[in-house]
Short mmCIF file of C-alpha atoms and ligand atoms in Angstrom, two decimals:
data_model
loop_
_atom_site.label_atom_id
_atom_site.label_comp_id
_atom_site.label_asym_id
_atom_site.label_seq_id
_atom_site.Cartn_x
_atom_site.Cartn_y
_atom_site.Cartn_z
CA MET A 1 64.42 90.98 191.63
CA ASN A 2 67.45 89.44 189.90
CA ILE A 3 67.72 85.66 190.15
CA LEU A 4 70.98 83.79 189.61
CA VAL A 5 70.22 80.41 188.05
CA ILE A 6 72.89 77.77 188.62
CA ASN A 7 73.18 74.43 186.84
CA CYS A 8 76.14 72.55 188.27
CA GLY A 9 77.69 69.50 186.61
CA SER A 10 80.60 67.44 187.87
CA SER A 11 83.18 69.65 186.11
CA SER A 12 81.04 72.47 184.77
CA LEU A 13 78.79 75.25 186.00
CA LYS A 14 76.27 77.01 183.76
CA PHE A 15 74.64 80.19 184.99
CA GLN A 16 72.22 82.91 183.99
CA LEU A 17 71.25 86.11 185.75
CA ILE A 18 67.58 86.85 185.03
CA ASP A 19 65.41 89.81 185.98
CA ALA A 20 62.44 87.92 187.37
CA VAL A 21 60.01 90.78 186.78
CA THR A 22 60.80 91.59 183.12
CA GLU A 23 62.04 88.01 182.53
CA GLU A 24 65.01 89.43 180.64
CA MET A 25 68.33 87.63 180.70
CA ILE A 26 70.96 90.02 182.08
CA ALA A 27 73.99 87.76 181.61
CA LYS A 28 74.84 84.13 181.07
CA GLY A 29 77.93 81.99 181.10
CA LEU A 30 79.71 78.74 181.64
CA CYS A 31 82.64 77.54 183.76
CA GLU A 32 84.27 74.56 182.08
CA ARG A 33 86.84 72.01 183.17
CA ILE A 34 86.49 72.80 186.91
CA GLY A 35 89.18 70.88 188.79
CA ILE A 36 90.85 69.95 185.48
CA GLU A 37 93.73 71.64 183.68
CA GLY A 38 92.63 74.30 181.20
CA SER A 39 89.58 75.57 183.08
CA GLN A 40 87.87 78.68 181.75
CA LEU A 41 84.96 81.02 182.33
CA VAL A 42 82.94 82.12 179.33
CA TYR A 43 80.88 85.14 180.40
CA GLU A 44 78.30 86.83 178.18
CA PRO A 45 76.66 90.00 179.51
CA THR A 46 73.58 90.72 177.36
CA GLY A 47 74.33 93.33 174.70
CA LYS A 48 78.06 93.41 175.48
CA ASP A 49 81.06 91.45 174.20
CA LYS A 50 81.71 87.91 175.38
CA VAL A 51 84.62 87.59 177.86
CA VAL A 52 86.65 84.38 178.00
CA THR A 53 88.90 84.03 181.06
CA VAL A 54 91.30 81.09 181.10
CA THR A 55 92.22 80.61 184.75
CA PRO A 56 92.66 77.69 187.13
CA MET A 57 89.48 76.69 189.00
CA GLU A 58 90.28 74.15 191.66
CA ASP A 59 86.71 73.58 192.72
CA HIS A 60 83.14 74.79 192.34
CA THR A 61 83.52 77.40 195.11
CA GLN A 62 86.24 79.04 193.07
CA ALA A 63 84.06 78.84 189.97
CA VAL A 64 81.13 80.54 191.77
CA LYS A 65 83.58 83.16 193.09
CA LEU A 66 84.70 83.95 189.52
CA VAL A 67 81.10 84.12 188.31
CA LEU A 68 80.20 86.58 191.09
CA GLN A 69 83.30 88.64 190.30
CA ALA A 70 82.38 88.77 186.61
CA LEU A 71 78.80 89.82 187.40
CA THR A 72 79.97 92.66 189.68
CA ASP A 73 83.11 93.69 187.74
CA ASP A 74 83.56 97.46 187.19
CA LYS A 75 83.90 97.12 183.42
CA THR A 76 82.01 94.04 182.33
CA GLY A 77 79.69 93.57 185.32
CA VAL A 78 75.91 93.87 185.18
CA VAL A 79 75.14 94.57 188.86
CA LYS A 80 76.76 96.96 191.38
CA ASP A 81 77.19 94.39 194.11
CA LEU A 82 75.85 91.07 195.38
CA SER A 83 72.93 92.76 197.14
CA GLU A 84 71.40 93.12 193.65
CA ILE A 85 71.09 89.34 193.40
CA GLY A 86 67.89 88.57 195.29
CA ALA A 87 67.97 84.79 195.17
CA VAL A 88 69.69 81.77 193.64
CA GLY A 89 67.78 79.02 191.85
CA HIS A 90 69.58 75.68 191.65
CA ARG A 91 68.75 72.99 189.10
CA ILE A 92 68.67 69.68 190.99
CA VAL A 93 68.43 66.53 188.91
CA HIS A 94 66.84 64.06 191.32
CA GLY A 95 64.37 64.82 194.08
CA GLY A 96 63.15 61.23 194.44
CA GLU A 97 59.63 60.97 195.86
CA LYS A 98 60.41 63.61 198.46
CA PHE A 99 60.04 66.62 196.21
CA SER A 100 57.01 67.20 194.02
CA ALA A 101 57.66 70.95 193.82
CA SER A 102 60.46 73.48 194.07
CA THR A 103 61.50 74.27 197.62
CA LEU A 104 63.43 76.82 199.64
CA ILE A 105 66.83 75.33 200.50
CA THR A 106 67.33 74.65 204.22
CA GLU A 107 69.65 72.27 206.06
CA ASP A 108 66.84 69.66 206.04
CA VAL A 109 66.37 70.06 202.29
CA ILE A 110 70.12 69.63 201.69
CA LYS A 111 69.97 66.41 203.70
CA ALA A 112 66.96 65.17 201.74
CA ILE A 113 68.69 65.94 198.42
CA THR A 114 71.78 64.10 199.70
CA ASP A 115 69.53 61.10 200.42
CA CYS A 116 68.65 61.05 196.70
CA ASN A 117 72.33 60.88 195.66
CA GLU A 118 72.27 57.15 195.02
CA LEU A 119 69.44 57.64 192.50
CA ALA A 120 71.55 60.11 190.49
CA PRO A 121 75.17 59.53 191.46
CA LEU A 122 76.54 61.49 188.50
CA HIS A 123 74.36 64.55 188.99
CA ASN A 124 73.08 65.18 192.53
CA PRO A 125 76.49 65.37 194.25
CA ALA A 126 77.55 68.04 191.73
CA ASN A 127 74.29 69.95 192.31
CA LEU A 128 74.97 69.84 196.06
CA ILE A 129 78.49 71.18 195.55
CA GLY A 130 76.93 74.16 193.74
CA ILE A 131 74.59 74.78 196.68
CA ALA A 132 77.50 74.60 199.16
CA ALA A 133 79.61 77.01 197.09
CA CYS A 134 76.80 79.60 196.88
CA LYS A 135 76.03 79.19 200.58
CA GLU A 136 79.64 79.93 201.44
CA LEU A 137 79.90 83.00 199.23
CA MET A 138 76.37 84.42 199.57
CA PRO A 139 75.28 83.21 203.02
CA ASP A 140 72.36 85.64 203.31
CA THR A 141 70.89 85.12 199.84
CA PRO A 142 67.91 82.73 199.78
CA MET A 143 68.25 79.69 197.55
CA VAL A 144 65.61 77.51 195.90
CA ALA A 145 65.98 73.95 194.61
CA VAL A 146 64.16 73.22 191.33
CA PHE A 147 64.00 69.51 190.56
CA ASP A 148 64.09 67.78 187.15
CA THR A 149 61.91 65.05 188.58
CA ALA A 150 59.26 67.18 190.36
CA PHE A 151 56.95 67.77 187.37
CA HIS A 152 56.56 64.01 186.88
CA GLN A 153 55.55 63.29 190.48
CA THR A 154 51.88 63.50 189.44
CA MET A 155 52.19 60.23 187.47
CA PRO A 156 49.78 57.56 188.68
CA LYS A 157 51.12 54.30 190.09
CA GLU A 158 50.18 52.38 186.92
CA ALA A 159 52.57 54.63 184.98
CA PHE A 160 55.46 54.74 187.44
CA LEU A 161 55.64 51.13 188.60
CA TYR A 162 57.77 48.52 186.84
CA GLY A 163 56.75 44.87 186.45
CA ILE A 164 59.33 43.67 188.98
CA PRO A 165 58.87 42.47 192.59
CA TYR A 166 56.95 45.19 194.43
CA GLU A 167 59.31 44.92 197.39
CA TYR A 168 62.00 46.73 195.32
CA TYR A 169 59.70 49.72 195.18
CA GLU A 170 58.90 49.43 198.87
CA LYS A 171 62.50 48.93 199.96
CA TYR A 172 64.47 51.00 197.46
CA ARG A 173 61.90 53.20 195.71
CA VAL A 174 62.74 51.60 192.35
CA ARG A 175 60.18 53.23 190.02
CA ARG A 176 59.87 55.59 187.08
CA TYR A 177 60.79 59.17 188.04
CA GLY A 178 61.34 60.92 184.72
CA PHE A 179 63.67 63.84 183.99
CA HIS A 180 63.75 67.10 181.96
CA GLY A 181 60.70 68.03 184.09
CA THR A 182 61.45 71.75 184.07
CA SER A 183 61.48 71.69 180.27
CA HIS A 184 58.32 69.56 179.97
CA SER A 185 56.54 71.91 182.38
CA TYR A 186 57.71 75.09 180.63
CA VAL A 187 56.85 73.81 177.14
CA SER A 188 53.44 72.38 178.05
CA HIS A 189 52.40 75.64 179.79
CA ARG A 190 53.64 77.66 176.82
CA ALA A 191 51.71 75.39 174.44
CA ALA A 192 48.45 76.16 176.28
CA GLU A 193 49.20 79.89 175.95
CA LEU A 194 49.91 79.58 172.22
CA LEU A 195 46.78 77.52 171.66
CA GLY A 196 44.75 80.03 173.66
CA GLN A 197 43.29 77.25 175.78
CA LYS A 198 43.26 76.44 179.48
CA TYR A 199 46.20 74.24 180.52
CA GLU A 200 43.79 72.12 182.57
CA ASP A 201 41.64 71.39 179.49
CA LEU A 202 44.38 69.97 177.25
CA LYS A 203 45.95 66.62 176.41
CA LEU A 204 49.55 67.36 175.37
CA ILE A 205 52.56 65.31 174.33
CA VAL A 206 55.93 67.02 174.76
CA CYS A 207 58.92 65.64 172.84
CA HIS A 208 62.13 67.00 174.37
CA LEU A 209 64.61 65.93 171.69
CA GLY A 210 68.19 66.88 172.47
CA ASN A 211 71.32 64.92 173.24
CA GLY A 212 69.25 63.58 176.12
CA ALA A 213 65.70 62.95 174.93
CA SER A 214 62.37 62.23 176.59
CA VAL A 215 58.64 62.35 175.89
CA SER A 216 55.92 63.16 178.37
CA ALA A 217 52.14 62.96 178.41
CA VAL A 218 50.45 65.91 180.12
CA LYS A 219 46.72 65.47 180.70
CA ASN A 220 44.55 68.21 182.23
CA GLY A 221 47.58 70.03 183.59
CA LYS A 222 49.31 67.00 185.09
CA CYS A 223 52.10 64.79 183.85
CA VAL A 224 50.63 61.27 183.55
CA ASP A 225 53.57 59.46 181.96
CA THR A 226 57.12 60.03 180.75
CA SER A 227 59.71 57.98 178.92
CA MET A 228 62.73 58.28 181.23
CA GLY A 229 62.69 56.01 184.25
CA LEU A 230 64.61 55.40 187.44
CA THR A 231 67.50 56.99 185.57
CA PRO A 232 67.73 59.01 182.33
CA LEU A 233 68.74 55.87 180.41
CA GLU A 234 65.23 54.62 179.59
CA GLY A 235 62.97 55.62 176.73
CA LEU A 236 63.95 57.23 173.43
CA ILE A 237 67.18 56.50 171.62
CA MET A 238 69.43 59.41 172.60
CA GLY A 239 72.79 60.90 171.59
CA THR A 240 74.81 58.21 173.34
CA ARG A 241 72.21 56.49 175.58
CA SER A 242 70.42 53.38 174.39
CA GLY A 243 66.92 54.13 175.65
CA ASP A 244 64.62 51.09 175.94
CA ILE A 245 66.26 47.71 175.46
CA ASP A 246 65.46 44.16 176.48
CA PRO A 247 67.17 43.93 179.92
CA ALA A 248 68.42 40.44 178.97
CA ILE A 249 70.76 42.11 176.44
CA ILE A 250 72.94 43.15 179.39
CA GLU A 251 73.69 39.57 180.38
CA PHE A 252 73.96 38.40 176.77
CA ILE A 253 76.58 40.99 175.79
CA ALA A 254 78.41 40.59 179.14
CA HIS A 255 78.92 36.88 178.34
CA LYS A 256 79.77 37.36 174.68
CA GLU A 257 82.25 40.19 175.26
CA ASN A 258 83.45 39.13 178.71
CA LYS A 259 82.47 42.41 180.31
CA SER A 260 81.26 43.41 183.77
CA ILE A 261 77.86 45.00 184.46
CA ASP A 262 79.61 48.33 185.07
CA GLU A 263 81.28 48.13 181.68
CA ILE A 264 78.01 47.29 179.96
CA MET A 265 76.27 50.19 181.73
CA THR A 266 78.99 52.55 180.48
CA ILE A 267 78.39 51.25 176.96
CA LEU A 268 74.63 51.77 177.32
CA ASN A 269 75.13 55.31 178.65
CA LYS A 270 78.08 56.57 176.64
CA LYS A 271 78.55 54.46 173.52
CA SER A 272 75.04 53.59 172.45
CA GLY A 273 72.19 55.74 171.17
CA VAL A 274 72.55 57.24 167.72
CA LEU A 275 76.33 57.22 168.17
CA GLY A 276 76.44 53.46 168.60
CA LEU A 277 73.65 52.73 166.15
CA SER A 278 75.40 54.72 163.42
CA GLY A 279 78.62 52.73 163.92
CA ASN A 280 80.26 55.71 165.66
CA LEU A 281 79.46 58.09 162.82
CA SER A 282 78.27 60.79 165.25
CA SER A 283 76.03 61.56 168.20
CA ASP A 284 75.13 64.88 166.55
CA PHE A 285 72.04 64.88 164.37
CA ARG A 286 73.51 67.45 162.01
CA ASP A 287 76.17 64.93 160.96
CA LEU A 288 73.63 62.12 160.83
CA GLN A 289 71.27 64.14 158.67
CA ALA A 290 74.12 65.00 156.28
CA ALA A 291 74.90 61.26 156.00
CA TYR A 292 71.18 60.48 155.49
CA GLU A 293 70.94 63.02 152.70
CA LYS A 294 73.97 61.50 150.97
CA GLY A 295 72.18 58.14 151.02
CA ASP A 296 74.60 56.66 153.58
CA GLU A 297 73.13 53.45 155.07
CA ALA A 298 74.36 54.17 158.61
CA GLY A 299 72.78 57.62 158.53
CA ILE A 300 69.50 56.28 157.12
CA ARG A 301 69.10 53.42 159.63
CA THR A 302 69.95 55.67 162.57
CA ILE A 303 67.58 58.49 161.67
CA GLU A 304 64.77 56.09 160.73
CA THR A 305 65.13 54.10 163.96
CA PHE A 306 65.26 57.25 166.09
CA ALA A 307 62.14 58.71 164.42
CA TYR A 308 60.32 55.37 164.68
CA ARG A 309 60.88 55.22 168.45
CA VAL A 310 59.56 58.79 168.91
CA THR A 311 56.49 57.93 166.80
CA LYS A 312 55.86 54.83 168.91
CA TYR A 313 55.92 56.87 172.13
CA ILE A 314 53.53 59.44 170.65
CA GLY A 315 51.14 56.59 169.82
CA ALA A 316 51.50 55.07 173.28
CA TYR A 317 50.87 58.38 175.05
CA THR A 318 47.89 59.17 172.83
CA ALA A 319 46.46 55.85 174.01
CA ALA A 320 47.44 56.57 177.64
CA MET A 321 45.50 59.85 177.55
CA ASN A 322 42.68 58.53 175.33
CA GLY A 323 43.49 61.22 172.77
CA VAL A 324 45.79 64.14 172.17
CA ASP A 325 45.17 67.80 171.34
CA ALA A 326 48.71 68.90 170.56
CA ILE A 327 52.23 67.55 170.16
CA CYS A 328 55.15 69.85 171.07
CA PHE A 329 58.76 69.64 169.90
CA THR A 330 61.56 71.20 171.92
CA ALA A 331 65.32 71.05 172.77
CA GLY A 332 68.29 71.15 170.33
CA LEU A 333 66.89 68.75 167.77
CA GLY A 334 63.17 69.33 168.40
CA GLU A 335 63.56 73.11 168.11
CA ASN A 336 66.01 73.33 165.24
CA ASN A 337 65.56 70.36 162.97
CA ALA A 338 62.63 70.77 160.57
CA PHE A 339 63.61 67.56 158.78
CA MET A 340 63.22 65.43 161.93
CA ARG A 341 59.90 67.06 162.87
CA SER A 342 58.65 66.45 159.35
CA LEU A 343 59.82 62.82 159.38
CA ILE A 344 58.07 62.12 162.70
CA CYS A 345 54.87 63.95 161.70
CA SER A 346 54.75 62.08 158.37
CA ARG A 347 53.98 58.99 160.48
CA LEU A 348 51.12 60.67 162.36
CA GLY A 349 48.57 60.86 159.55
CA TYR A 350 46.30 58.50 161.50
CA LEU A 351 45.92 61.21 164.16
CA GLY A 352 44.95 63.78 161.55
CA VAL A 353 48.25 65.69 161.77
CA THR A 354 48.93 67.89 158.73
CA LEU A 355 52.18 69.80 158.95
CA ASP A 356 52.50 73.19 157.25
CA GLU A 357 55.99 72.80 155.77
CA GLU A 358 56.45 76.55 155.38
CA LEU A 359 55.82 77.11 159.09
CA ASN A 360 57.88 74.05 159.96
CA ALA A 361 60.87 75.59 158.15
CA LYS A 362 60.93 78.61 160.50
CA ARG A 363 63.47 78.84 163.33
CA GLY A 364 63.70 80.15 166.87
CA GLU A 365 60.04 81.03 167.34
CA ASP A 366 57.22 79.60 169.43
CA LEU A 367 54.88 78.43 166.67
CA VAL A 368 51.98 76.18 165.76
CA ILE A 369 53.37 74.44 162.67
CA THR A 370 50.31 72.52 161.47
CA THR A 371 47.70 73.71 158.96
CA ALA A 372 44.56 75.41 160.29
CA ASP A 373 42.49 72.27 159.67
CA SER A 374 44.97 69.81 161.26
CA LYS A 375 42.99 67.74 163.76
CA VAL A 376 45.91 67.51 166.18
CA LYS A 377 48.13 70.59 166.42
CA VAL A 378 51.93 70.41 166.36
CA LEU A 379 54.02 73.14 167.98
CA MET A 380 57.69 73.97 168.13
CA ILE A 381 58.63 75.74 171.31
CA PRO A 382 62.26 76.56 172.17
CA THR A 383 62.66 75.40 175.75
CA ASN A 384 63.96 77.79 178.40
CA GLU A 385 64.83 75.83 181.51
CA GLU A 386 66.73 78.74 183.06
CA LEU A 387 63.73 81.05 182.79
CA ALA A 388 61.51 78.32 184.25
CA ILE A 389 63.93 77.94 187.19
CA ALA A 390 64.01 81.73 187.70
CA ARG A 391 60.19 81.83 187.70
CA GLU A 392 59.97 78.99 190.23
CA THR A 393 62.60 80.66 192.44
CA TYR A 394 60.85 84.03 192.30
CA ALA A 395 57.50 82.42 193.09
CA LYS A 396 58.96 80.62 196.12
CA ILE A 397 60.63 83.77 197.45
CA CYS A 398 57.88 86.30 196.71
CA GLY A 399 54.79 84.16 196.23
P1 AMP B 1 70.69 69.66 173.16
O1 AMP B 1 71.14 68.52 173.99
O2 AMP B 1 69.29 70.12 173.52
O3 AMP B 1 71.67 70.79 173.09
O4 AMP B 1 70.55 69.11 171.65
C1 AMP B 1 71.64 68.59 170.93
C2 AMP B 1 71.16 68.04 169.60
O5 AMP B 1 70.43 69.06 168.90
C3 AMP B 1 72.29 67.61 168.68
O6 AMP B 1 72.05 66.32 168.17
C4 AMP B 1 72.27 68.61 167.55
O7 AMP B 1 72.52 68.02 166.32
C5 AMP B 1 70.86 69.12 167.55
N1 AMP B 1 70.92 70.51 167.08
C6 AMP B 1 71.34 71.56 167.79
N2 AMP B 1 71.32 72.69 167.02
C7 AMP B 1 70.86 72.31 165.82
C8 AMP B 1 70.60 72.99 164.59
N3 AMP B 1 70.82 74.28 164.47
N4 AMP B 1 70.14 72.26 163.55
C9 AMP B 1 69.91 70.95 163.68
N5 AMP B 1 70.14 70.23 164.80
C10 AMP B 1 70.61 70.90 165.85
#
């Protein structure tokens, strides 16, 4: 069965068509600038040339229409007609406390996802638009919602509650939810396979280090803690997000700079992180590493502070699980940047981590990158959220 995986943003739509049985990617692509001038579809059928179509896309329905046309096109298409798409899997950012697993999309589910909109106002409405567009164009094709938050719903209360009046949890469900769950789930399961051990027997720490970044602690097959919170702003220092700060900084800066809370929140989301810390040098670690290697102070302080925060979380989660068997690195930076992995692991000697620098220098493979006698193993595992969504969708439809 072919599964169409859809990841809808406010002005973008990423997709992949995956054969759920062979797990091969049949085609992938991206609609950019939906509703904005200069919109385009980049379509990449596996093994064939990339096709870029610059064409107006007024809304997401039109974007989905173009995607379906591309997939079924006489020349560049990969399926004869829409009947060859068995199901659609939608990435949904926030499922609140309502969804601890993927679910078949019904009218009730759409309503429940809509109820979570205020927890993820930038993401959930866009995800819902994607569902509506597919429903209109493929009314008979079953759809499954796969939530970024679901994997973390196993966290115990002590890990998900904040030290604020309990009534805010009772009234508004203010708590830690965590994100990147599909990636943390995929990578932790893959780690167990690579280690040749039962998932349920392991204590794992997954470091998803990309432009957005989060760490999770997975003990005996369940997520027991994660660094992102009510929103994806908490935790590690990210590309442009601050991660953990003293909440009093918000009031302090608001007074000093005469800014509103909304303005400060925009700064914390869009102008902070390694971008802000480096004095606007870059949010991209490749630029920051180049600056670091040149001995540039901004590059050095940014990289050191980022790595320090990751190390601190690894220590905290080792304590939370009373030990750790393996630490996994994934996402843009975690998968590709040997220098950052090495820097972080150089601070983990107390755990008995010994990196094999030759293995660490490899790229694009699922690998254990520690020496045979390293007490705690370190793995690099390229994440594959689309495949994880396709698997979940297939399991819901056929399982
Ligand atoms: P993501 O959000 O997962 O796409 O990750 C983006 C981050 O990964 C950026 O900071 C990039 O610098 C980093 N990254 C992506 N590709 C590479 C690469 N080939 N080498 C080093 N860093 C990379």
